[in-house]
Tab-separated table of C-alpha atoms in Angstrom:
chain	number	residue	atom	x	y	z
P	105	ILE	CA	-58.193	181.766	66.122
P	106	ILE	CA	-61.067	180.443	68.217
P	107	SER	CA	-62.666	177.018	67.881
P	108	ASP	CA	-66.305	176.269	68.659
P	109	LYS	CA	-64.996	173.231	70.535
P	110	ILE	CA	-63.337	175.596	73.021
P	111	ILE	CA	-65.943	178.356	73.130
P	112	ALA	CA	-69.435	177.413	71.979
P	113	TYR	CA	-71.014	179.730	69.433
P	114	ASN	CA	-73.727	181.199	71.686
P	115	GLU	CA	-71.253	182.015	74.445
P	116	PHE	CA	-68.772	183.422	71.933
P	117	ILE	CA	-71.164	185.689	70.048
P	118	ILE	CA	-72.942	187.013	73.155
P	119	ASN	CA	-69.678	187.930	74.856
P	120	PHE	CA	-67.675	188.938	71.775
P	121	ASP	CA	-68.083	192.689	72.338
P	122	LYS	CA	-66.707	192.265	75.855
P	123	TYR	CA	-63.419	190.890	74.551
P	124	LYS	CA	-61.684	194.258	74.259
P	125	ASP	CA	-58.384	192.660	73.303
P	126	LEU	CA	-60.010	191.370	70.084
P	127	SER	CA	-61.334	194.737	68.879
P	128	ASN	CA	-58.204	195.593	66.875
P	129	ARG	CA	-57.291	192.059	65.797
P	130	LYS	CA	-58.299	189.791	62.959
P	131	VAL	CA	-60.485	187.078	64.470
P	132	TYR	CA	-61.119	183.644	62.944
P	133	TYR	CA	-63.839	181.335	64.244
P	134	MET	CA	-63.500	177.636	63.448
P	135	ILE	CA	-66.747	175.751	62.909
P	136	SER	CA	-66.988	171.996	63.502
P	137	ASN	CA	-68.735	169.647	61.121
P	138	HIS	CA	-71.402	168.561	63.632
P	139	ASN	CA	-73.612	171.524	62.727
P	140	SER	CA	-76.086	171.427	59.841
P	141	LYS	CA	-75.476	173.534	56.741
P	142	GLU	CA	-78.363	175.853	57.664
P	143	VAL	CA	-76.971	176.472	61.154
P	144	ILE	CA	-73.456	177.087	59.786
P	145	ASP	CA	-74.852	179.520	57.181
P	146	ASN	CA	-76.599	181.465	59.948
P	147	ILE	CA	-73.450	181.516	62.097
P	148	THR	CA	-71.416	182.690	59.108
P	149	TRP	CA	-73.670	185.656	58.377
P	150	ILE	CA	-73.814	186.749	62.009
P	151	CYS	CA	-70.039	186.500	62.347
P	152	LYS	CA	-69.517	188.474	59.141
P	153	SER	CA	-71.661	191.280	60.552
P	154	LYS	CA	-69.149	191.524	63.405
P	155	LYS	CA	-66.154	191.252	61.033
P	156	ILE	CA	-65.319	187.772	62.297
P	157	HIS	CA	-63.790	185.468	59.669
P	158	ILE	CA	-65.101	181.913	59.407
P	159	ILE	CA	-62.941	178.811	58.950
P	160	PRO	CA	-65.180	176.074	57.475
P	161	PRO	CA	-65.191	172.393	58.522
P	162	LYS	CA	-63.314	169.534	56.827
P	163	LEU	CA	-59.947	171.312	56.741
P	164	THR	CA	-56.741	169.782	58.084
P	165	PRO	CA	-54.467	171.867	60.376
P	166	LYS	CA	-52.108	172.577	57.482
P	167	GLN	CA	-54.989	173.710	55.259
P	168	ILE	CA	-56.282	175.998	58.032
P	169	LYS	CA	-52.859	177.607	58.275
P	170	GLU	CA	-52.678	178.094	54.495
P	171	LYS	CA	-56.198	179.539	54.385
P	172	ILE	CA	-55.281	182.172	56.980
P	173	LEU	CA	-52.008	182.988	55.204
P	174	GLU	CA	-53.823	183.383	51.875
P	175	ASP	CA	-56.346	185.686	53.529
P	176	MET	CA	-53.766	187.853	55.301
P	177	PHE	CA	-51.160	187.886	52.527
P	178	PRO	CA	-52.807	187.969	49.047
P	179	GLY	CA	-49.500	187.096	47.355
P	180	PHE	CA	-49.113	183.871	49.331
P	181	LYS	CA	-48.811	180.766	47.146
P	182	LYS	CA	-49.154	177.119	48.079
P	183	GLU	CA	-45.776	175.500	47.589
P	184	ARG	CA	-47.133	172.268	46.202
P	185	ASN	CA	-46.631	170.193	43.106
P	186	ALA	CA	-50.079	168.550	43.167
P	187	ILE	CA	-52.607	169.306	40.418
P	188	THR	CA	-56.235	168.195	40.733
P	189	PHE	CA	-58.653	167.314	37.928
P	190	PHE	CA	-62.293	167.617	38.972
P	191	GLY	CA	-65.353	167.022	36.763
P	192	SER	CA	-68.807	168.567	36.520
P	193	ASP	CA	-70.340	165.102	36.005
P	194	SER	CA	-69.237	161.463	36.023
P	195	LYS	CA	-69.048	161.069	32.232
P	196	VAL	CA	-67.279	164.259	31.135
P	197	GLY	CA	-63.856	162.556	30.839
P	198	THR	CA	-62.043	163.552	34.043
P	199	THR	CA	-60.051	160.331	34.463
P	200	MET	CA	-59.186	160.133	30.767
P	201	THR	CA	-58.001	163.749	30.615
P	202	GLY	CA	-56.027	163.582	33.843
P	203	GLN	CA	-54.203	160.407	32.857
P	204	ALA	CA	-53.580	161.648	29.295
P	205	VAL	CA	-51.978	164.816	30.687
P	206	ALA	CA	-49.880	162.729	33.105
P	207	GLU	CA	-48.690	160.520	30.229
P	208	THR	CA	-47.810	163.554	28.105
P	209	LEU	CA	-45.858	165.178	30.947
P	210	ALA	CA	-43.980	161.923	31.491
P	211	LYS	CA	-43.057	161.734	27.791
P	212	ASN	CA	-41.919	165.314	27.413
P	213	THR	CA	-40.145	166.072	30.690
P	214	ASN	CA	-37.501	164.444	32.828
P	215	ALA	CA	-39.850	164.648	35.809
P	216	LYS	CA	-41.258	161.686	37.723
P	217	ILE	CA	-45.045	161.924	37.300
P	218	CYS	CA	-47.591	160.270	39.597
P	219	PHE	CA	-51.289	159.858	38.744
P	220	ILE	CA	-53.662	159.056	41.638
P	221	PRO	CA	-57.387	158.335	41.140
P	222	LEU	CA	-59.191	159.585	44.265
P	223	ASN	CA	-62.696	159.391	42.838
P	224	GLY	CA	-63.902	156.505	45.002
P	225	TYR	CA	-62.976	153.852	42.415
P	226	ARG	CA	-59.860	152.040	41.244
P	227	GLY	CA	-59.491	154.337	38.220
P	228	THR	CA	-57.488	151.965	36.029
P	229	GLU	CA	-59.771	151.880	32.975
P	230	TYR	CA	-57.032	153.208	30.689
P	231	ILE	CA	-54.037	151.143	31.731
P	232	LYS	CA	-53.302	147.439	32.096
P	233	ASP	CA	-54.127	146.902	35.763
P	234	ASN	CA	-52.171	145.049	38.419
P	235	LEU	CA	-54.602	144.034	41.154
P	236	LYS	CA	-51.764	143.449	43.614
P	237	LEU	CA	-50.937	147.179	43.672
P	238	GLY	CA	-52.840	150.237	44.868
P	239	ILE	CA	-54.108	152.349	47.759
P	240	ASP	CA	-55.812	149.318	49.332
P	241	ASN	CA	-52.384	148.068	50.445
P	242	LEU	CA	-51.627	151.412	52.093
P	243	LYS	CA	-54.869	151.997	54.022
P	244	VAL	CA	-53.891	150.738	57.471
P	245	LYS	CA	-50.523	152.496	57.532
P	246	LEU	CA	-51.987	155.673	56.012
P	247	ILE	CA	-54.738	155.900	58.642
P	248	ASN	CA	-52.230	155.191	61.439
P	249	ASN	CA	-49.780	157.777	60.096
P	250	ILE	CA	-46.887	155.354	59.585
P	251	LEU	CA	-46.880	155.209	55.774
P	252	SER	CA	-43.544	155.802	54.022
P	253	LYS	CA	-42.762	157.344	50.648
P	254	GLU	CA	-41.112	154.099	49.536
P	255	GLU	CA	-44.339	152.180	50.113
P	256	ILE	CA	-46.261	154.575	47.883
P	257	ILE	CA	-43.752	154.155	45.064
P	258	SER	CA	-43.715	150.344	45.382
P	259	ASN	CA	-47.528	150.234	45.040
P	260	CYS	CA	-47.589	152.163	41.747
P	261	ILE	CA	-47.939	150.713	38.255
P	262	GLU	CA	-44.734	151.987	36.668
P	263	ARG	CA	-44.131	152.830	33.020
P	264	ASN	CA	-40.872	154.681	32.425
P	265	ASN	CA	-41.194	157.862	34.516
P	266	LEU	CA	-44.999	157.608	34.862
P	267	TYR	CA	-46.317	156.077	38.097
P	268	ILE	CA	-50.011	155.274	38.556
P	269	LEU	CA	-51.274	154.519	42.064
P	270	PRO	CA	-54.603	152.643	41.639
P	271	GLY	CA	-57.489	153.836	43.806
P	272	ILE	CA	-59.695	151.859	46.159
P	273	SER	CA	-61.292	148.590	45.021
P	274	SER	CA	-64.259	148.511	47.412
P	275	ILE	CA	-66.708	151.413	47.449
P	276	LEU	CA	-67.453	150.514	51.070
P	277	ASP	CA	-63.971	151.768	52.014
P	278	VAL	CA	-64.573	155.335	50.820
P	279	ARG	CA	-65.927	156.595	54.140
P	280	GLN	CA	-62.863	155.296	55.988
P	281	TYR	CA	-60.633	157.894	54.342
P	282	HIS	CA	-60.860	161.255	56.111
P	283	PRO	CA	-59.476	164.572	54.745
P	284	GLU	CA	-56.317	164.325	56.875
P	285	HIS	CA	-55.596	160.848	55.425
P	286	ILE	CA	-55.901	162.074	51.837
P	287	GLU	CA	-53.817	165.169	52.511
P	288	ARG	CA	-51.119	162.955	54.059
P	289	LEU	CA	-51.188	160.662	51.006
P	290	ILE	CA	-50.896	163.591	48.580
P	291	ASN	CA	-48.118	165.225	50.623
P	292	LEU	CA	-46.098	161.990	50.718
P	293	ALA	CA	-46.617	161.513	46.977
P	294	ALA	CA	-45.553	165.121	46.389
P	295	GLN	CA	-42.314	164.415	48.240
P	296	SER	CA	-41.713	161.282	46.148
P	297	PHE	CA	-42.515	162.657	42.675
P	298	ASN	CA	-41.949	165.901	40.778
P	299	VAL	CA	-45.616	166.192	39.754
P	300	VAL	CA	-48.720	164.603	41.266
P	301	ILE	CA	-51.884	164.545	39.131
P	302	VAL	CA	-55.023	163.729	41.151
P	303	ASP	CA	-58.368	162.622	39.730
P	304	ALA	CA	-60.788	163.964	42.362
P	305	GLY	CA	-63.938	162.591	40.743
P	306	SER	CA	-66.915	164.802	39.948
P	307	CYS	CA	-69.793	166.836	41.315
P	308	LYS	CA	-72.023	163.797	40.861
P	309	GLY	CA	-70.040	161.695	43.311
P	310	ILE	CA	-69.030	164.374	45.796
P	311	ASP	CA	-71.551	163.196	48.382
P	312	PHE	CA	-70.278	159.618	47.935
P	313	SER	CA	-66.508	160.261	47.908
P	314	GLY	CA	-66.716	163.575	49.754
P	315	GLY	CA	-63.716	163.073	52.048
P	316	MET	CA	-61.453	162.179	49.146
P	317	THR	CA	-62.761	164.848	46.772
P	318	ILE	CA	-62.796	167.763	49.222
P	319	ALA	CA	-59.358	166.876	50.586
P	320	ALA	CA	-57.908	166.667	47.057
P	321	LEU	CA	-59.392	170.058	46.118
P	322	ASN	CA	-57.954	171.657	49.248
P	323	ALA	CA	-54.556	169.961	49.006
P	324	SER	CA	-53.707	170.846	45.396
P	325	ARG	CA	-51.916	173.862	43.990
P	326	HIS	CA	-54.218	174.237	40.990
P	327	THR	CA	-57.549	172.664	40.019
P	328	TYR	CA	-58.580	171.910	36.438
P	329	PHE	CA	-62.342	171.634	36.067
P	330	ILE	CA	-63.486	169.267	33.304
P	331	THR	CA	-66.881	169.817	31.706
P	332	THR	CA	-68.725	169.588	28.395
P	333	GLN	CA	-71.125	171.858	26.514
P	334	GLN	CA	-74.159	169.914	27.737
P	335	ARG	CA	-76.753	171.541	29.994
P	336	VAL	CA	-77.018	168.756	32.613
P	337	PRO	CA	-73.380	168.947	33.842
P	338	TYR	CA	-73.727	172.689	34.416
P	339	GLU	CA	-76.974	172.284	36.364
P	340	LEU	CA	-75.327	169.641	38.568
P	341	TYR	CA	-72.267	171.847	39.122
P	342	ASP	CA	-74.427	174.870	39.959
P	343	LYS	CA	-76.272	172.855	42.600
P	344	VAL	CA	-73.099	171.393	44.141
P	345	LYS	CA	-71.403	174.786	44.141
P	346	ALA	CA	-74.273	176.404	46.040
P	347	GLN	CA	-74.780	173.579	48.525
P	348	ILE	CA	-71.258	172.227	49.115
P	349	LEU	CA	-68.359	174.106	47.507
P	350	ASP	CA	-69.416	177.592	48.608
P	351	PHE	CA	-70.262	176.230	52.049
P	352	LEU	CA	-66.691	174.864	52.353
P	353	GLN	CA	-65.251	178.129	50.961
P	354	ILE	CA	-63.711	176.411	47.933
P	355	LYS	CA	-63.165	179.217	45.435
P	356	THR	CA	-64.285	177.822	42.103
P	357	GLU	CA	-63.421	181.060	40.310
P	358	SER	CA	-59.763	180.072	40.749
P	359	PHE	CA	-60.355	176.810	38.806
P	360	TYR	CA	-59.081	176.408	35.241
P	361	LEU	CA	-61.832	175.352	32.846
P	362	VAL	CA	-61.280	172.516	30.349
P	363	ALA	CA	-64.036	172.148	27.747
P	364	ASN	CA	-63.871	168.441	26.927
P	365	LYS	CA	-65.523	166.609	23.984
P	366	TYR	CA	-65.720	170.021	22.373
P	367	LEU	CA	-67.841	170.633	19.266
P	368	SER	CA	-68.261	173.803	17.229
P	369	ALA	CA	-71.971	174.298	16.505
P	370	ASP	CA	-74.437	177.179	16.466
P	371	ARG	CA	-76.914	175.773	18.972
P	372	ILE	CA	-74.471	174.907	21.773
P	373	SER	CA	-72.295	177.082	23.979
P	374	SER	CA	-68.956	178.273	22.655
P	375	ALA	CA	-65.785	178.084	24.743
P	376	GLU	CA	-66.110	181.765	25.605
P	377	GLN	CA	-69.716	181.304	26.711
P	378	LEU	CA	-68.761	178.309	28.866
P	379	SER	CA	-66.038	180.339	30.542
P	380	LYS	CA	-68.534	183.082	31.434
P	381	GLN	CA	-71.204	180.587	32.493
P	382	TYR	CA	-68.884	178.773	34.922
P	383	ASN	CA	-66.979	181.959	35.852
P	384	MET	CA	-63.621	180.221	35.354
P	385	THR	CA	-60.536	180.898	33.244
P	386	LEU	CA	-60.561	178.822	30.058
P	387	ALA	CA	-57.455	176.623	29.885
P	388	ALA	CA	-58.198	174.289	26.954
P	389	CYS	CA	-60.762	172.931	24.504
P	390	ILE	CA	-60.336	169.221	23.777
P	391	THR	CA	-61.799	167.581	20.681
P	392	GLY	CA	-64.670	165.127	21.121
P	393	LEU	CA	-63.741	161.547	20.144
P	394	ASP	CA	-66.606	159.433	21.451
P	395	TYR	CA	-66.005	156.321	19.336
P	396	ASN	CA	-62.283	156.343	20.101
P	397	GLY	CA	-63.181	156.675	23.776
P	398	TRP	CA	-65.028	153.363	23.683
P	399	GLU	CA	-62.103	151.828	21.823
P	400	SER	CA	-59.724	153.077	24.527
P	401	GLU	CA	-61.682	151.260	27.214
P	402	PHE	CA	-61.240	147.984	25.302
P	403	ASP	CA	-57.537	148.732	24.737
P	404	ASN	CA	-56.900	149.885	28.330
P	405	SER	CA	-55.277	153.040	26.997
P	406	THR	CA	-55.970	156.758	26.820
P	407	LEU	CA	-56.810	158.597	23.586
P	408	ILE	CA	-53.180	159.646	23.142
P	409	GLY	CA	-52.047	158.586	19.667
P	410	LYS	CA	-55.534	158.194	18.196
P	411	ASP	CA	-56.029	161.709	16.830
P	412	ALA	CA	-53.471	164.416	15.997
P	413	ASN	CA	-55.693	167.302	17.139
P	414	TYR	CA	-56.428	165.605	20.439
P	415	ASP	CA	-52.709	164.999	21.033
P	416	MET	CA	-51.936	168.644	20.335
P	417	GLU	CA	-54.643	169.903	22.727
P	418	ILE	CA	-53.495	167.599	25.551
P	419	ASP	CA	-49.926	168.677	24.842
P	420	GLN	CA	-50.889	172.343	25.306
P	421	LEU	CA	-52.555	171.523	28.625
P	422	ALA	CA	-49.465	169.596	29.769
P	423	ARG	CA	-47.254	172.540	28.789
P	424	LEU	CA	-49.390	174.873	30.896
P	425	ILE	CA	-49.024	172.649	33.968
P	426	ALA	CA	-45.274	172.274	33.395
P	427	SER	CA	-45.012	176.059	33.223
P	428	GLN	CA	-46.999	176.496	36.450
P	429	LEU	CA	-44.735	174.036	38.273
P	430	GLU	CA	-41.577	175.431	36.600
P	431	ILE	CA	-40.662	172.130	34.976
P	432	LYS	CA	-38.694	172.133	31.721
P	433	TYR	CA	-40.836	170.830	28.859
P	434	SER	CA	-39.362	169.557	25.601
P	435	ASP	CA	-40.678	167.523	22.662
P	436	ARG	CA	-38.953	164.171	22.943
P	437	GLU	CA	-40.640	162.498	20.008
P	438	GLU	CA	-38.949	162.573	16.644
P	439	LYS	CA	-40.251	165.031	14.076
P	440	LYS	CA	-43.102	163.506	12.161
P	441	SER	CA	-43.724	163.628	8.432
P	442	LEU	CA	-46.599	165.719	7.128
P	443	ILE	CA	-48.751	162.628	6.580
P	444	GLY	CA	-47.858	161.260	9.992
P	445	ASN	CA	-48.696	164.598	11.556
P	446	LEU	CA	-52.075	164.727	9.853
P	447	PHE	CA	-53.159	161.214	10.733
P	448	GLY	CA	-51.157	160.558	13.907
P	449	ARG	CA	-49.652	157.334	12.522
P	450	GLU	CA	-46.167	157.886	13.863
P	451	ARG	CA	-47.495	158.721	17.322
P	452	ARG	CA	-49.569	155.530	17.317
P	453	LYS	CA	-46.470	153.498	16.456
P	454	LEU	CA	-44.536	155.044	19.323
P	455	TRP	CA	-47.408	154.361	21.715
P	456	LYS	CA	-47.656	150.677	20.729
P	457	LYS	CA	-43.928	150.270	21.320
């Protein structure tokens, strides 16, 4: 493993063939972030021609180690309990879906669930906020590497076994959080809770909240990609993938696709077509409930309990995540009558309680 901070690229590539000890070894070259994308692309292609593997910028030491292990041992799995939700655009429902899944996991498992918005905003649109709590209180200790697990828990909005850690209040603070800070936050949360659900924002804000978003994508065990059937979100994703995600060697083909606000119509893409278009495995299709979405913002609640089909689709997604993390999932709610099942009345009553 050779860093460009130790041996500059020109010196390394000119003299590489002279390093006889490297001829029968797997060589990784670490590139710093001070280079432009064009320069790094050129270095990558030249290194590939010499069978030198590139380690991209913006990775923490732990992520570098995992990247090499994944490359050398295909069966290697990240032993993490963090799941990231990442959107194609800012209005596709990433925060809503992530929090709804967290709520459903909390209801139907004995696990302690933590939801963390790392999208550059506070992320408390769908819960009654407490302005005294949140990441803002943790910033100094997080950056100085003296933050404790207990301090994370005490800064969460708690509801039974669901814990929500509000994100940052000032958008000016976004740039102060580097990848190693976010990885440390997620790792501490993962030690404190059984499941950590992270809202990593969207392709639209990746240049704004880049440190948070990239770190969350690299630090999670699985990523669920939220999109809709509209053309604009795909075009934005395609651009970000080519210019940022591929450049950072984030493998989007390993993402799970969630088709949100889904409609069945002849003139728009089906779920199967979306899966092929994005080249991702389809995990779920979630019913579109635009009016109820507006209502949820006024109520400071998710869409859980407002539509039986929606509840069922979120439940299936929560079951999938529970299965991936080997957490026992059981239906805690009492059996509903046929009418209650059709109209979701019983679930709404439980939610209001």
